[in-house]
PDB file of C-alpha atoms in Angstrom:
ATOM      1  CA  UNK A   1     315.905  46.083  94.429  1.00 31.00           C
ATOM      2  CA  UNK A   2     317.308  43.079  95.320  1.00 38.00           C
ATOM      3  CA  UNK A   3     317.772  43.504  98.578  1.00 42.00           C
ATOM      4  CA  UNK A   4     314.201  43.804  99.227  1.00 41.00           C
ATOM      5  CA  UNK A   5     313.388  41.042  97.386  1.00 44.00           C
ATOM      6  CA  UNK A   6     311.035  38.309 100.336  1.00 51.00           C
ATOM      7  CA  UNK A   7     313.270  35.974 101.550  1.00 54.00           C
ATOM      8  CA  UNK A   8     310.513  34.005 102.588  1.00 58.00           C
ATOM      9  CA  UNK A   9     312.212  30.805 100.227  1.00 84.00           C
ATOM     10  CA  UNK A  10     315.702  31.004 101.798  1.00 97.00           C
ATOM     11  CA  UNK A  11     316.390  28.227 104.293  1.00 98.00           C
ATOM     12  CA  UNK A  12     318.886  28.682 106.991  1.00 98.00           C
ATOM     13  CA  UNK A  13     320.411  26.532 109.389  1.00 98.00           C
ATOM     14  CA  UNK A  14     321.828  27.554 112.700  1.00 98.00           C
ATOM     15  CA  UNK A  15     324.644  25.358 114.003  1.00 98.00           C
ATOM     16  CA  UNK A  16     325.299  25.713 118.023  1.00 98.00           C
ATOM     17  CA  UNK A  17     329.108  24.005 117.921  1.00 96.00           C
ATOM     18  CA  UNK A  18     328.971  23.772 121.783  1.00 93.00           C
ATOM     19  CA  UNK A  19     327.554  20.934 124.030  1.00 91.00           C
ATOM     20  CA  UNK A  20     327.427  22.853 126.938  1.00 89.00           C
ATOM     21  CA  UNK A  21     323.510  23.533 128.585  1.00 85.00           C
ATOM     22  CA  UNK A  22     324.663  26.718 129.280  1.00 88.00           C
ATOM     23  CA  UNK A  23     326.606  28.773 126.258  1.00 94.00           C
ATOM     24  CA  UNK A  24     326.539  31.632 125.257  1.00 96.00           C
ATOM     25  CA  UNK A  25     327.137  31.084 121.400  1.00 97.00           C
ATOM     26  CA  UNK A  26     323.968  29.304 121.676  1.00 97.00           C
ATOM     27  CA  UNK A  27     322.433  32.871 123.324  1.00 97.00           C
ATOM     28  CA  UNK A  28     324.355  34.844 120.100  1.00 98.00           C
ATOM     29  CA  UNK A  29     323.249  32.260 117.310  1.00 98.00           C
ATOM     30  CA  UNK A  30     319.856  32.308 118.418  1.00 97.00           C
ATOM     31  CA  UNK A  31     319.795  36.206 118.232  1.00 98.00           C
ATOM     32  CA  UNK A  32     320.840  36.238 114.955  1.00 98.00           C
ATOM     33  CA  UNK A  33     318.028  33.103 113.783  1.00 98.00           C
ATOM     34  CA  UNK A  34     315.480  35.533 115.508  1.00 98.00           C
ATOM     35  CA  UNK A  35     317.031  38.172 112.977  1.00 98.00           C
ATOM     36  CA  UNK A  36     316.780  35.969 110.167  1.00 98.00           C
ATOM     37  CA  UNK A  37     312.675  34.896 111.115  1.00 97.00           C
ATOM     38  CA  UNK A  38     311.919  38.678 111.511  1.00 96.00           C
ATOM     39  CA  UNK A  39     313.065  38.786 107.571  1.00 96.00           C
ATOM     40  CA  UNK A  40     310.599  35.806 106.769  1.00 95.00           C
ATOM     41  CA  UNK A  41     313.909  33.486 106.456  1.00 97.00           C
ATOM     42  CA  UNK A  42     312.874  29.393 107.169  1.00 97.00           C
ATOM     43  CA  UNK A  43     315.114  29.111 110.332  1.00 98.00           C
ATOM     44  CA  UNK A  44     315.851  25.453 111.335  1.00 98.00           C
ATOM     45  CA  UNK A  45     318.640  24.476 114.316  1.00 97.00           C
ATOM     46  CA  UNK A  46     321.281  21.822 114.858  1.00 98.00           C
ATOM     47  CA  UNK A  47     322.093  21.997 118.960  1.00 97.00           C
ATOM     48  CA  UNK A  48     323.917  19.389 120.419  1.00 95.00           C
ATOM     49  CA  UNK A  49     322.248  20.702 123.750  1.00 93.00           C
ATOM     50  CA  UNK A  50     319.003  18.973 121.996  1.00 94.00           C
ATOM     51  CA  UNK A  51     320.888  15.877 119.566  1.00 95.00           C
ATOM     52  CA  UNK A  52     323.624  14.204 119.991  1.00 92.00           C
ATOM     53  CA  UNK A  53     325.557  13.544 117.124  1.00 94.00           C
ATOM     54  CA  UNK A  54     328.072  10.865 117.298  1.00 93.00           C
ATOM     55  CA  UNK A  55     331.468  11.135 116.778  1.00 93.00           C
ATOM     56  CA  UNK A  56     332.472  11.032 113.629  1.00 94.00           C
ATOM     57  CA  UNK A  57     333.364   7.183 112.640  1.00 92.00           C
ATOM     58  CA  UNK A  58     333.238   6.321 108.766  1.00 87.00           C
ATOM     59  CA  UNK A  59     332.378   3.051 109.644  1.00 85.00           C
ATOM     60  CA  UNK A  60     328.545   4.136 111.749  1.00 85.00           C
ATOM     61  CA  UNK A  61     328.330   8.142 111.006  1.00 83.00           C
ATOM     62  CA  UNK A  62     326.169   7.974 107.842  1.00 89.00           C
ATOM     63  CA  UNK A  63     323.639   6.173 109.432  1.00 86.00           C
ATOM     64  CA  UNK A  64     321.545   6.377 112.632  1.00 89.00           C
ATOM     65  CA  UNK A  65     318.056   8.798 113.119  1.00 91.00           C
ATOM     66  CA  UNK A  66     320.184  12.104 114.670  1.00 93.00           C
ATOM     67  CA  UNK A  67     322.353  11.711 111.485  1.00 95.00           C
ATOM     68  CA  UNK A  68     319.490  11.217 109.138  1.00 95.00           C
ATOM     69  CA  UNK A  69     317.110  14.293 110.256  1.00 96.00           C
ATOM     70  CA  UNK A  70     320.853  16.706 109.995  1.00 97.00           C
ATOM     71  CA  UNK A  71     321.188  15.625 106.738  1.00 97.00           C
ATOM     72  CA  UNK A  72     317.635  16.305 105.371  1.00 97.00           C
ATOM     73  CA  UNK A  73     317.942  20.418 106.989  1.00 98.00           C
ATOM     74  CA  UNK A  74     321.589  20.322 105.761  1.00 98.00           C
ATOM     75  CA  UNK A  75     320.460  19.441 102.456  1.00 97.00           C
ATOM     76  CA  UNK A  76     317.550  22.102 102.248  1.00 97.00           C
ATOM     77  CA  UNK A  77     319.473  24.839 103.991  1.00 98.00           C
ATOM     78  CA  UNK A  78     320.480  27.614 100.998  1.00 98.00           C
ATOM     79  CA  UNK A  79     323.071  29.335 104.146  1.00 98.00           C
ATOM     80  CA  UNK A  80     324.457  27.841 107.206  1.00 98.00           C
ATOM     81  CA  UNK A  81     325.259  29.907 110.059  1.00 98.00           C
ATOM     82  CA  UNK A  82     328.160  27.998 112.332  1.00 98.00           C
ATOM     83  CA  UNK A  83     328.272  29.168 115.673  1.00 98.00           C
ATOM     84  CA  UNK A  84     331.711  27.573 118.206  1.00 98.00           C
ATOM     85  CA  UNK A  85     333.461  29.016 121.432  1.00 97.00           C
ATOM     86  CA  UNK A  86     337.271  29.944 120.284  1.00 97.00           C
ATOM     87  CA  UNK A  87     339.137  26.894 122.190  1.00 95.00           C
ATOM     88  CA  UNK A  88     343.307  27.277 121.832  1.00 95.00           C
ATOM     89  CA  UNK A  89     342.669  29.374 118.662  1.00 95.00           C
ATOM     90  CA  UNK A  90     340.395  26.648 117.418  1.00 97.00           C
ATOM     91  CA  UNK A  91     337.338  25.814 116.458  1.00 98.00           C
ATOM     92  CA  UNK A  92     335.300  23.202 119.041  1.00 97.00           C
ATOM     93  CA  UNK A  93     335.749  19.686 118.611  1.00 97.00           C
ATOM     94  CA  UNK A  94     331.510  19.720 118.542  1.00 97.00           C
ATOM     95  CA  UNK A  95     331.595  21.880 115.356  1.00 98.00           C
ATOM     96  CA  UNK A  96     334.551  20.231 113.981  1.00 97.00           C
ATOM     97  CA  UNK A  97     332.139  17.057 114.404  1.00 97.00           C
ATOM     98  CA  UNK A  98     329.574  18.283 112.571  1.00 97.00           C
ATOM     99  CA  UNK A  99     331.181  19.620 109.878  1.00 98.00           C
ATOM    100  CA  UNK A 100     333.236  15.697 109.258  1.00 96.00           C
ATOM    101  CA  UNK A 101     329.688  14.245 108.633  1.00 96.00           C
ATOM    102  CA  UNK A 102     329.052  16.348 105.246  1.00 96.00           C
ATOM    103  CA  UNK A 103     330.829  17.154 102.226  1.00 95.00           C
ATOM    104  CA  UNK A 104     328.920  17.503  99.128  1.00 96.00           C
ATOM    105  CA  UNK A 105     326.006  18.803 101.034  1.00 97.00           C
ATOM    106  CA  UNK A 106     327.849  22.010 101.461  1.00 98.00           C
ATOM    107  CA  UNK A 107     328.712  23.069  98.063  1.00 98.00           C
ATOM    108  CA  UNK A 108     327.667  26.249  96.491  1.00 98.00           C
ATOM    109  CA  UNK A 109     326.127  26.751  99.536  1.00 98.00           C
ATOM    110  CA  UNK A 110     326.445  30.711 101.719  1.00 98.00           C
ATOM    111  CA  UNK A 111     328.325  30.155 105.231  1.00 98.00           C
ATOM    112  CA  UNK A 112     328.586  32.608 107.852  1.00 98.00           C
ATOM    113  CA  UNK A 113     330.541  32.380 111.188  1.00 98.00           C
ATOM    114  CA  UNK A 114     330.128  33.300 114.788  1.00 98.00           C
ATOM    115  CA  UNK A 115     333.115  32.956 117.238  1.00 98.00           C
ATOM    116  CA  UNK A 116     333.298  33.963 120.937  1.00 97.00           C
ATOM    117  CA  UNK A 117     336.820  34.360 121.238  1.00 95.00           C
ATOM    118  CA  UNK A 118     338.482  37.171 124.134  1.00 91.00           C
ATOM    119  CA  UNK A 119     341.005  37.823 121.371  1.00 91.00           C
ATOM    120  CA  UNK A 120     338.559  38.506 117.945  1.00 92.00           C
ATOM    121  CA  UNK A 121     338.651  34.806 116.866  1.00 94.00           C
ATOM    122  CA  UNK A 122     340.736  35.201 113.636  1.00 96.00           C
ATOM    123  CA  UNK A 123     342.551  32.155 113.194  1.00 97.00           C
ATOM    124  CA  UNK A 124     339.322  30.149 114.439  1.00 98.00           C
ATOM    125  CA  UNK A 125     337.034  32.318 111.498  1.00 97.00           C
ATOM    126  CA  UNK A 126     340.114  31.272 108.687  1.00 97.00           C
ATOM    127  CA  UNK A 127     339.961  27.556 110.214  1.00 97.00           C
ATOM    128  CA  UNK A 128     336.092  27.169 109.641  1.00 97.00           C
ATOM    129  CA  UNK A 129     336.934  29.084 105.830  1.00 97.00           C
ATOM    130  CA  UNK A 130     339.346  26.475 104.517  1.00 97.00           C
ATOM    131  CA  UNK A 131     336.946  24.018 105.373  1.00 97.00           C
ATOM    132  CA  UNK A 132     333.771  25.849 103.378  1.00 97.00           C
ATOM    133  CA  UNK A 133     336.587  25.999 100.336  1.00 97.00           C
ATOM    134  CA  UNK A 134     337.034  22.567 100.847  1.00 97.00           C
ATOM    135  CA  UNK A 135     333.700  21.532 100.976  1.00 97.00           C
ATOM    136  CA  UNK A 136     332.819  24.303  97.849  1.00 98.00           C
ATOM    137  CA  UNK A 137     331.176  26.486 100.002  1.00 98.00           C
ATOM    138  CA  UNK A 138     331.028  29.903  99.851  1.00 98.00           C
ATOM    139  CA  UNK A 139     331.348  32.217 102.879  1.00 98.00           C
ATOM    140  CA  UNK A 140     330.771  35.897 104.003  1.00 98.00           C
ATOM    141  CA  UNK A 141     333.957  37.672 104.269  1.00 97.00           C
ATOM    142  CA  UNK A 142     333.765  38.523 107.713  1.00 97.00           C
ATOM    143  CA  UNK A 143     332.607  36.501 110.773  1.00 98.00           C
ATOM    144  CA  UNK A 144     331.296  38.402 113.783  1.00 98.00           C
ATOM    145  CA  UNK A 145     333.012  37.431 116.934  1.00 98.00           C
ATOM    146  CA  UNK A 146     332.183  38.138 120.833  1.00 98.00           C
ATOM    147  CA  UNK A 147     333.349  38.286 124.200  1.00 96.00           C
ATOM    148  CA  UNK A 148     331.087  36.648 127.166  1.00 92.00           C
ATOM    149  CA  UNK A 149     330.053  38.810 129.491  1.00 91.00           C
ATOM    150  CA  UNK A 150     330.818  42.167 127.657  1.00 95.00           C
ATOM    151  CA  UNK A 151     328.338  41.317 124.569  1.00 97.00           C
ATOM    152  CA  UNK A 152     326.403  38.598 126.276  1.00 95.00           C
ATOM    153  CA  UNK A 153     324.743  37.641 129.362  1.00 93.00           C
ATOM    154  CA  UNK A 154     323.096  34.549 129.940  1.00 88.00           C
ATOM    155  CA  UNK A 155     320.408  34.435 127.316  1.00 91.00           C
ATOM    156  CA  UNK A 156     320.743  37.989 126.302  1.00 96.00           C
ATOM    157  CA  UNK A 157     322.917  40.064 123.798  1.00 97.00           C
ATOM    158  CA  UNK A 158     323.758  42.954 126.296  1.00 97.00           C
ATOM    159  CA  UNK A 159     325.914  45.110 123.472  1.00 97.00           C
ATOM    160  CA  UNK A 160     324.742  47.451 121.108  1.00 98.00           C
ATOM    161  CA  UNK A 161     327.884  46.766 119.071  1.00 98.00           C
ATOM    162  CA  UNK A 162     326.891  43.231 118.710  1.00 98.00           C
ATOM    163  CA  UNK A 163     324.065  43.969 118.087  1.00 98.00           C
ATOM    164  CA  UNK A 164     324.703  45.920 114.964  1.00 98.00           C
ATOM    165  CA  UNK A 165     326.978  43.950 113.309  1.00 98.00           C
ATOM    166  CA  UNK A 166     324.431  40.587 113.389  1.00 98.00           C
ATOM    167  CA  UNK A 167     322.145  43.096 112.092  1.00 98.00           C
ATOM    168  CA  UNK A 168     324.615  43.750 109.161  1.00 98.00           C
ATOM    169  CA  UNK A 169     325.265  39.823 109.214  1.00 98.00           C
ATOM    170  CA  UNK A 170     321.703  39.094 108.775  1.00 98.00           C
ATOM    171  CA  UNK A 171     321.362  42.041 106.085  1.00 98.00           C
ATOM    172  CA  UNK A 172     324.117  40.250 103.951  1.00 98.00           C
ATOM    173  CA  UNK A 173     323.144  36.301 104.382  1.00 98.00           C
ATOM    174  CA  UNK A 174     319.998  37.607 103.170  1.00 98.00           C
ATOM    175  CA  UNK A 175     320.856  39.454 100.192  1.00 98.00           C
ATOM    176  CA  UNK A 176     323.881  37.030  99.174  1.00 98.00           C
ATOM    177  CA  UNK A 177     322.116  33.767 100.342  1.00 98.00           C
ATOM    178  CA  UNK A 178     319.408  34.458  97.862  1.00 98.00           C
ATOM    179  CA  UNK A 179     321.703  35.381  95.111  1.00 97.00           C
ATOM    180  CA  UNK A 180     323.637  32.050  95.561  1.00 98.00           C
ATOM    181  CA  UNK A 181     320.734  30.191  96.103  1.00 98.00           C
ATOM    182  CA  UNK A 182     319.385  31.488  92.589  1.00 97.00           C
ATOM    183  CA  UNK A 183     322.254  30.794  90.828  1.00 97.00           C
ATOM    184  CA  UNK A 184     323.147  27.439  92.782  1.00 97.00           C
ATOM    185  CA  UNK A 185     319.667  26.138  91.851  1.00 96.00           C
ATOM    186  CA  UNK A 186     320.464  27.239  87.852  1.00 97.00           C
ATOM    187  CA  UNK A 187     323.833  25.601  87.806  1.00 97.00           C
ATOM    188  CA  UNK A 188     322.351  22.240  89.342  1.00 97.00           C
ATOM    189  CA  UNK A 189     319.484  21.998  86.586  1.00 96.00           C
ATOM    190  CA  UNK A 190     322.028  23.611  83.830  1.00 97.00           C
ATOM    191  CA  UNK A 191     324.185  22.418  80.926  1.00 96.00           C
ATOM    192  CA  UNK A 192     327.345  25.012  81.247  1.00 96.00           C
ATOM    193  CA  UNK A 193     330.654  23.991  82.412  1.00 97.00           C
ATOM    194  CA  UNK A 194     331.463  25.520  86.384  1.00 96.00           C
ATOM    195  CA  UNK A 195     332.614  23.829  89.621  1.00 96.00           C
ATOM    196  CA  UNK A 196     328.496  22.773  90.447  1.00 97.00           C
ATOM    197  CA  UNK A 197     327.787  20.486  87.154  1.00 96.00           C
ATOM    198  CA  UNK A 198     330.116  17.926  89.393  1.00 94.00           C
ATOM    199  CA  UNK A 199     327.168  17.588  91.501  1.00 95.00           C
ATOM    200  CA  UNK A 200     324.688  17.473  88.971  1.00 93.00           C
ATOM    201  CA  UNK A 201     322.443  14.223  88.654  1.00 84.00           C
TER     202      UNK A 201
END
């Protein structure tokens, strides 16, 4: 029952961790944000192909008109997809940039990860996962990763494989992003203890 519930309400950002014009994360996140539209999901995009976001500086990165429009779809997405090449068994210093401009903005929040790695992307998935616990996050418990060239070409997702499991990715950011976002919303407005009353206003 739930999972047909219209997810017309949930807002997701996409996050292309990759400054490259040509990438093929960019090519697998954006598969998986046509995905999420097809299921009535609010789909908004961070691309540092379109916006430049400064490295991070706590003296100038809370500030400037990149910075501010991330942090207004940061703040209304209810799950964030991350999306970064597998560099040394490591996430890109691009998504590693992003992520050092927010904190609070992540918590109680649903986070799902996309890696194109050659070998699965494991230690690049746990990386981005310490920082969601860090942050309060939640994330799936799984990331979907890919290899160029045998999932993707170009602009196009070329494996059926793939293909299925951002289907199954979609499936469950859906279902779980709404449940979160439900009960993230009730904590926030609530009077009962839990880790979200810290954030409370």
């Amino acid at each position: 029952m739930i999972e047909n519930k219209s997810s017309e309400s949930l807002n997701v950002l996409l996050v292309v961790g990759n400054r490259s014009a040509q990438s093929t994360t960019r090519t697998v996140v954006n598969h998986l944000g046509n995905l999420m539209s097809q299921r009535d999901c609010v789909v908004n995009h961070f691309d540092y192909a379109e916006e430049n976001l400064p490295l991070f500086d706590v003296q100038t990165a809370f500030s400037g008109e990149i910075y501010t429009s991330l942090k207004q779809r940061v703040k209304a997405a209810d799950v964030i997809v991350l999306g970064t090449p597998d560099y040394h068994g490591s996430m890109s210093s691009a998504l590693k940039n992003f992520l050092d401009h927010f904190w609070t903005e992540f918590a109680g929040k649903l986070f799902g990860a996309i890696v194109g790695s050659h070998e699965k992307g494991l230690t690049v998935q746990d990386q981005m996962r310490t920082v969601m616990r860090q942050c309060y996050g939640w994330s799936l418990p799984y990331g979907v990763s890919f290899q160029d060239k045998t999932d993707v070409d170009g602009e196009a997702v070329i494996s059926d494989a793939l293909k299925s499991k951002l289907e199954g990715m979609v499936r469950d950011l859906v279902v779980y992003g709404n449940l979160l976002a439900q009960q993230r919303q009730a904590d926030l407005k609530g009077t009962e203890p839990g880790f979200l009353a810290h954030y409370r206003k």
